[in-house]
């Protein structure tokens, strides 16, 4: 290039090429972004654990925890405990004790085992409360059965269904979809809670206490069976290993 060389054309070509490359990069990034944003919601590694979590949240709420708390004072009053403070204190102590037990045993016994025991125990307790209502209707008071079933239900709920469902939500959902997945599951949980509260009085009117708690017993029994058949054990597994549980099997040539 001589002293009289005009570099403007070369500079203009460089600027044009740079602009074209920038536009190409932006288009590629946009396509990749669309693909990445849609994949987490559609792939098997997200859909399967998400469906498991939604079922567990539904079982947690439709198991009757709100109904048990609602009847708590009435059951204690029938058993001769007139002071509501005493009844609330007993329930709170039971919840704290069994939550501490869960915290200390969850890594030894495993999530799946504790959750199955919890739901099975809740089902048995609901059957006991249904029987107590039956005896009350026919004039044979079984206050000991009502109180023991109530405390048993709360104990088993605190042992697994109350806490482990939330623990599993943080473990089963893959990291790339955990934010939106947790939001959906939490919103679904509160929606189920609203439905249970909304239809509770209607169930009491049509099914009475006997039928209402038998329905809750059925939900708990279904939940225990679902955990045994569909929920994997995550004890001792890191997040990568847990995510691999839901990865599609590779086809052999």
GROMACS .gro file of C-alpha atoms in nm:
model
  253
    1UNK     CA    1   0.000   0.000   0.000
    2UNK     CA    2   0.143   0.333  -0.103
    3UNK     CA    3   0.120   0.669   0.059
    4UNK     CA    4  -0.180   0.753  -0.157
    5UNK     CA    5  -0.374   0.434  -0.071
    6UNK     CA    6  -0.738   0.500   0.016
    7UNK     CA    7  -0.833   0.277   0.315
    8UNK     CA    8  -1.193   0.393   0.336
    9UNK     CA    9  -1.327   0.117   0.112
   10UNK     CA   10  -1.149  -0.147   0.319
   11UNK     CA   11  -1.285  -0.001   0.643
   12UNK     CA   12  -1.637   0.011   0.502
   13UNK     CA   13  -1.611  -0.356   0.400
   14UNK     CA   14  -1.490  -0.453   0.747
   15UNK     CA   15  -1.777  -0.266   0.910
   16UNK     CA   16  -2.027  -0.433   0.678
   17UNK     CA   17  -1.886  -0.780   0.744
   18UNK     CA   18  -1.887  -0.712   1.117
   19UNK     CA   19  -2.252  -0.604   1.104
   20UNK     CA   20  -2.351  -0.914   0.906
   21UNK     CA   21  -2.168  -1.139   1.152
   22UNK     CA   22  -2.337  -0.968   1.447
   23UNK     CA   23  -2.681  -1.017   1.293
   24UNK     CA   24  -2.606  -1.383   1.225
   25UNK     CA   25  -2.493  -1.432   1.585
   26UNK     CA   26  -2.808  -1.266   1.716
   27UNK     CA   27  -3.029  -1.488   1.497
   28UNK     CA   28  -2.845  -1.801   1.610
   29UNK     CA   29  -2.871  -1.699   1.975
   30UNK     CA   30  -3.242  -1.630   1.937
   31UNK     CA   31  -3.303  -1.972   1.781
   32UNK     CA   32  -3.096  -2.143   2.047
   33UNK     CA   33  -3.276  -1.950   2.319
   34UNK     CA   34  -3.616  -2.053   2.186
   35UNK     CA   35  -3.504  -2.413   2.167
   36UNK     CA   36  -3.356  -2.410   2.518
   37UNK     CA   37  -3.660  -2.242   2.670
   38UNK     CA   38  -3.903  -2.492   2.522
   39UNK     CA   39  -3.705  -2.811   2.584
   40UNK     CA   40  -3.719  -2.813   2.967
   41UNK     CA   41  -4.098  -2.814   2.959
   42UNK     CA   42  -4.130  -3.099   2.709
   43UNK     CA   43  -3.855  -3.352   2.772
   44UNK     CA   44  -3.911  -3.669   2.970
   45UNK     CA   45  -3.659  -3.576   3.238
   46UNK     CA   46  -3.882  -3.285   3.338
   47UNK     CA   47  -4.234  -3.408   3.261
   48UNK     CA   48  -4.211  -3.734   3.461
   49UNK     CA   49  -4.080  -3.584   3.789
   50UNK     CA   50  -4.322  -3.293   3.747
   51UNK     CA   51  -4.618  -3.529   3.722
   52UNK     CA   52  -4.494  -3.721   4.028
   53UNK     CA   53  -4.473  -3.398   4.226
   54UNK     CA   54  -4.822  -3.287   4.126
   55UNK     CA   55  -4.970  -3.620   4.237
   56UNK     CA   56  -4.784  -3.603   4.570
   57UNK     CA   57  -4.903  -3.247   4.633
   58UNK     CA   58  -5.261  -3.348   4.553
   59UNK     CA   59  -5.239  -3.645   4.791
   60UNK     CA   60  -5.092  -3.425   5.064
   61UNK     CA   61  -5.386  -3.186   5.055
   62UNK     CA   62  -5.670  -3.429   4.974
   63UNK     CA   63  -5.553  -3.660   5.254
   64UNK     CA   64  -5.769  -3.459   5.495
   65UNK     CA   65  -5.520  -3.261   5.703
   66UNK     CA   66  -5.749  -2.956   5.703
   67UNK     CA   67  -6.046  -3.168   5.813
   68UNK     CA   68  -5.846  -3.320   6.098
   69UNK     CA   69  -5.739  -2.978   6.223
   70UNK     CA   70  -6.099  -2.860   6.192
   71UNK     CA   71  -6.227  -3.147   6.408
   72UNK     CA   72  -5.939  -3.128   6.652
   73UNK     CA   73  -6.114  -2.916   6.912
   74UNK     CA   74  -6.442  -3.110   6.886
   75UNK     CA   75  -6.267  -3.443   6.935
   76UNK     CA   76  -6.077  -3.323   7.239
   77UNK     CA   77  -6.393  -3.165   7.384
   78UNK     CA   78  -6.583  -3.493   7.347
   79UNK     CA   79  -6.295  -3.667   7.523
   80UNK     CA   80  -6.327  -3.430   7.819
   81UNK     CA   81  -6.057  -3.175   7.734
   82UNK     CA   82  -6.250  -2.849   7.756
   83UNK     CA   83  -5.956  -2.609   7.736
   84UNK     CA   84  -5.873  -2.534   7.368
   85UNK     CA   85  -5.523  -2.423   7.468
   86UNK     CA   86  -5.446  -2.772   7.600
   87UNK     CA   87  -5.574  -2.932   7.279
   88UNK     CA   88  -5.367  -2.699   7.061
   89UNK     CA   89  -5.061  -2.754   7.279
   90UNK     CA   90  -5.089  -3.133   7.254
   91UNK     CA   91  -5.122  -3.118   6.874
   92UNK     CA   92  -4.827  -2.879   6.846
   93UNK     CA   93  -4.605  -3.100   7.063
   94UNK     CA   94  -4.689  -3.407   6.855
   95UNK     CA   95  -4.610  -3.220   6.533
   96UNK     CA   96  -4.275  -3.094   6.663
   97UNK     CA   97  -4.167  -3.433   6.800
   98UNK     CA   98  -4.239  -3.626   6.482
   99UNK     CA   99  -4.096  -3.355   6.257
  100UNK     CA  100  -3.771  -3.381   6.456
  101UNK     CA  101  -3.784  -3.760   6.415
  102UNK     CA  102  -3.824  -3.716   6.041
  103UNK     CA  103  -3.526  -3.479   6.027
  104UNK     CA  104  -3.309  -3.730   6.208
  105UNK     CA  105  -3.414  -4.041   6.014
  106UNK     CA  106  -3.481  -3.922   5.659
  107UNK     CA  107  -3.125  -3.994   5.542
  108UNK     CA  108  -3.114  -4.331   5.717
  109UNK     CA  109  -3.457  -4.473   5.638
  110UNK     CA  110  -3.502  -4.297   5.304
  111UNK     CA  111  -3.767  -4.066   5.165
  112UNK     CA  112  -3.969  -4.340   4.998
  113UNK     CA  113  -3.991  -4.559   5.307
  114UNK     CA  114  -4.092  -4.276   5.541
  115UNK     CA  115  -4.347  -4.139   5.297
  116UNK     CA  116  -4.506  -4.482   5.246
  117UNK     CA  117  -4.525  -4.544   5.621
  118UNK     CA  118  -4.665  -4.194   5.670
  119UNK     CA  119  -4.947  -4.232   5.417
  120UNK     CA  120  -5.035  -4.585   5.528
  121UNK     CA  121  -5.052  -4.470   5.891
  122UNK     CA  122  -5.268  -4.173   5.791
  123UNK     CA  123  -5.506  -4.407   5.607
  124UNK     CA  124  -5.540  -4.628   5.916
  125UNK     CA  125  -5.595  -4.322   6.137
  126UNK     CA  126  -5.869  -4.192   5.906
  127UNK     CA  127  -6.043  -4.529   5.928
  128UNK     CA  128  -6.019  -4.503   6.307
  129UNK     CA  129  -6.174  -4.155   6.307
  130UNK     CA  130  -6.450  -4.274   6.075
  131UNK     CA  131  -6.521  -4.560   6.316
  132UNK     CA  132  -6.526  -4.315   6.608
  133UNK     CA  133  -6.791  -4.106   6.431
  134UNK     CA  134  -6.990  -4.421   6.367
  135UNK     CA  135  -6.987  -4.520   6.735
  136UNK     CA  136  -7.084  -4.164   6.828
  137UNK     CA  137  -7.388  -4.175   6.598
  138UNK     CA  138  -7.516  -4.502   6.744
  139UNK     CA  139  -7.467  -4.377   7.098
  140UNK     CA  140  -7.157  -4.577   7.188
  141UNK     CA  141  -6.893  -4.318   7.263
  142UNK     CA  142  -6.537  -4.422   7.185
  143UNK     CA  143  -6.349  -4.109   7.285
  144UNK     CA  144  -6.022  -4.297   7.324
  145UNK     CA  145  -6.049  -4.413   6.961
  146UNK     CA  146  -6.116  -4.061   6.835
  147UNK     CA  147  -5.827  -3.905   7.029
  148UNK     CA  148  -5.577  -4.181   6.946
  149UNK     CA  149  -5.674  -4.170   6.577
  150UNK     CA  150  -5.641  -3.791   6.571
  151UNK     CA  151  -5.297  -3.792   6.732
  152UNK     CA  152  -5.194  -4.087   6.518
  153UNK     CA  153  -5.294  -3.904   6.202
  154UNK     CA  154  -5.104  -3.590   6.299
  155UNK     CA  155  -4.800  -3.799   6.396
  156UNK     CA  156  -4.791  -3.986   6.067
  157UNK     CA  157  -4.853  -3.667   5.867
  158UNK     CA  158  -4.560  -3.496   6.040
  159UNK     CA  159  -4.346  -3.805   5.987
  160UNK     CA  160  -4.359  -3.789   5.609
  161UNK     CA  161  -4.640  -3.633   5.407
  162UNK     CA  162  -4.605  -3.293   5.567
  163UNK     CA  163  -4.236  -3.241   5.492
  164UNK     CA  164  -4.097  -3.506   5.258
  165UNK     CA  165  -4.320  -3.396   4.968
  166UNK     CA  166  -4.139  -3.061   4.973
  167UNK     CA  167  -3.800  -3.229   5.009
  168UNK     CA  168  -3.867  -3.444   4.704
  169UNK     CA  169  -3.969  -3.139   4.504
  170UNK     CA  170  -3.619  -2.997   4.546
  171UNK     CA  171  -3.457  -3.329   4.457
  172UNK     CA  172  -3.663  -3.474   4.172
  173UNK     CA  173  -3.699  -3.162   3.959
  174UNK     CA  174  -3.387  -3.100   3.744
  175UNK     CA  175  -3.198  -2.780   3.801
  176UNK     CA  176  -3.278  -2.634   3.458
  177UNK     CA  177  -3.654  -2.649   3.532
  178UNK     CA  178  -3.658  -2.624   3.910
  179UNK     CA  179  -3.767  -2.261   3.922
  180UNK     CA  180  -4.076  -2.289   3.705
  181UNK     CA  181  -4.147  -2.645   3.826
  182UNK     CA  182  -4.142  -2.546   4.193
  183UNK     CA  183  -4.368  -2.249   4.121
  184UNK     CA  184  -4.621  -2.467   3.940
  185UNK     CA  185  -4.615  -2.734   4.211
  186UNK     CA  186  -4.652  -2.480   4.493
  187UNK     CA  187  -4.941  -2.306   4.320
  188UNK     CA  188  -5.106  -2.642   4.257
  189UNK     CA  189  -5.065  -2.732   4.625
  190UNK     CA  190  -5.242  -2.417   4.739
  191UNK     CA  191  -5.515  -2.470   4.479
  192UNK     CA  192  -5.579  -2.818   4.615
  193UNK     CA  193  -5.587  -2.675   4.968
  194UNK     CA  194  -5.852  -2.425   4.857
  195UNK     CA  195  -6.063  -2.700   4.698
  196UNK     CA  196  -6.045  -2.918   5.008
  197UNK     CA  197  -6.153  -2.629   5.230
  198UNK     CA  198  -6.425  -2.521   4.988
  199UNK     CA  199  -6.587  -2.866   4.955
  200UNK     CA  200  -6.532  -2.978   5.315
  201UNK     CA  201  -6.865  -2.853   5.450
  202UNK     CA  202  -7.046  -3.007   5.152
  203UNK     CA  203  -6.881  -3.343   5.218
  204UNK     CA  204  -6.979  -3.327   5.585
  205UNK     CA  205  -7.340  -3.254   5.490
  206UNK     CA  206  -7.371  -3.536   5.238
  207UNK     CA  207  -7.128  -3.797   5.370
  208UNK     CA  208  -7.119  -3.710   5.740
  209UNK     CA  209  -6.798  -3.758   5.935
  210UNK     CA  210  -6.799  -4.133   5.863
  211UNK     CA  211  -6.798  -4.102   5.486
  212UNK     CA  212  -6.574  -3.796   5.478
  213UNK     CA  213  -6.290  -3.965   5.662
  214UNK     CA  214  -6.330  -4.284   5.461
  215UNK     CA  215  -6.275  -4.076   5.147
  216UNK     CA  216  -5.959  -3.932   5.303
  217UNK     CA  217  -5.851  -4.285   5.398
  218UNK     CA  218  -5.887  -4.388   5.035
  219UNK     CA  219  -5.675  -4.094   4.919
  220UNK     CA  220  -5.402  -4.184   5.169
  221UNK     CA  221  -5.408  -4.550   5.064
  222UNK     CA  222  -5.379  -4.448   4.699
  223UNK     CA  223  -5.089  -4.219   4.790
  224UNK     CA  224  -4.902  -4.500   4.967
  225UNK     CA  225  -4.948  -4.729   4.666
  226UNK     CA  226  -4.839  -4.453   4.427
  227UNK     CA  227  -4.520  -4.392   4.626
  228UNK     CA  228  -4.437  -4.762   4.618
  229UNK     CA  229  -4.492  -4.789   4.243
  230UNK     CA  230  -4.384  -4.454   4.099
  231UNK     CA  231  -4.159  -4.257   4.336
  232UNK     CA  232  -3.789  -4.342   4.322
  233UNK     CA  233  -3.568  -4.351   4.631
  234UNK     CA  234  -3.328  -4.055   4.634
  235UNK     CA  235  -3.140  -4.139   4.954
  236UNK     CA  236  -2.765  -4.107   4.901
  237UNK     CA  237  -2.796  -3.986   4.540
  238UNK     CA  238  -2.657  -3.658   4.412
  239UNK     CA  239  -2.864  -3.438   4.182
  240UNK     CA  240  -2.695  -3.570   3.867
  241UNK     CA  241  -2.776  -3.930   3.961
  242UNK     CA  242  -3.136  -3.840   4.042
  243UNK     CA  243  -3.176  -3.666   3.708
  244UNK     CA  244  -3.042  -3.980   3.539
  245UNK     CA  245  -3.330  -4.181   3.687
  246UNK     CA  246  -3.569  -4.005   3.451
  247UNK     CA  247  -3.342  -3.989   3.145
  248UNK     CA  248  -3.475  -4.180   2.842
  249UNK     CA  249  -3.306  -4.513   2.783
  250UNK     CA  250  -3.057  -4.508   2.499
  251UNK     CA  251  -3.146  -4.732   2.209
  252UNK     CA  252  -2.897  -5.001   2.125
  253UNK     CA  253  -2.796  -5.042   1.763
   0.00000   0.00000   0.00000
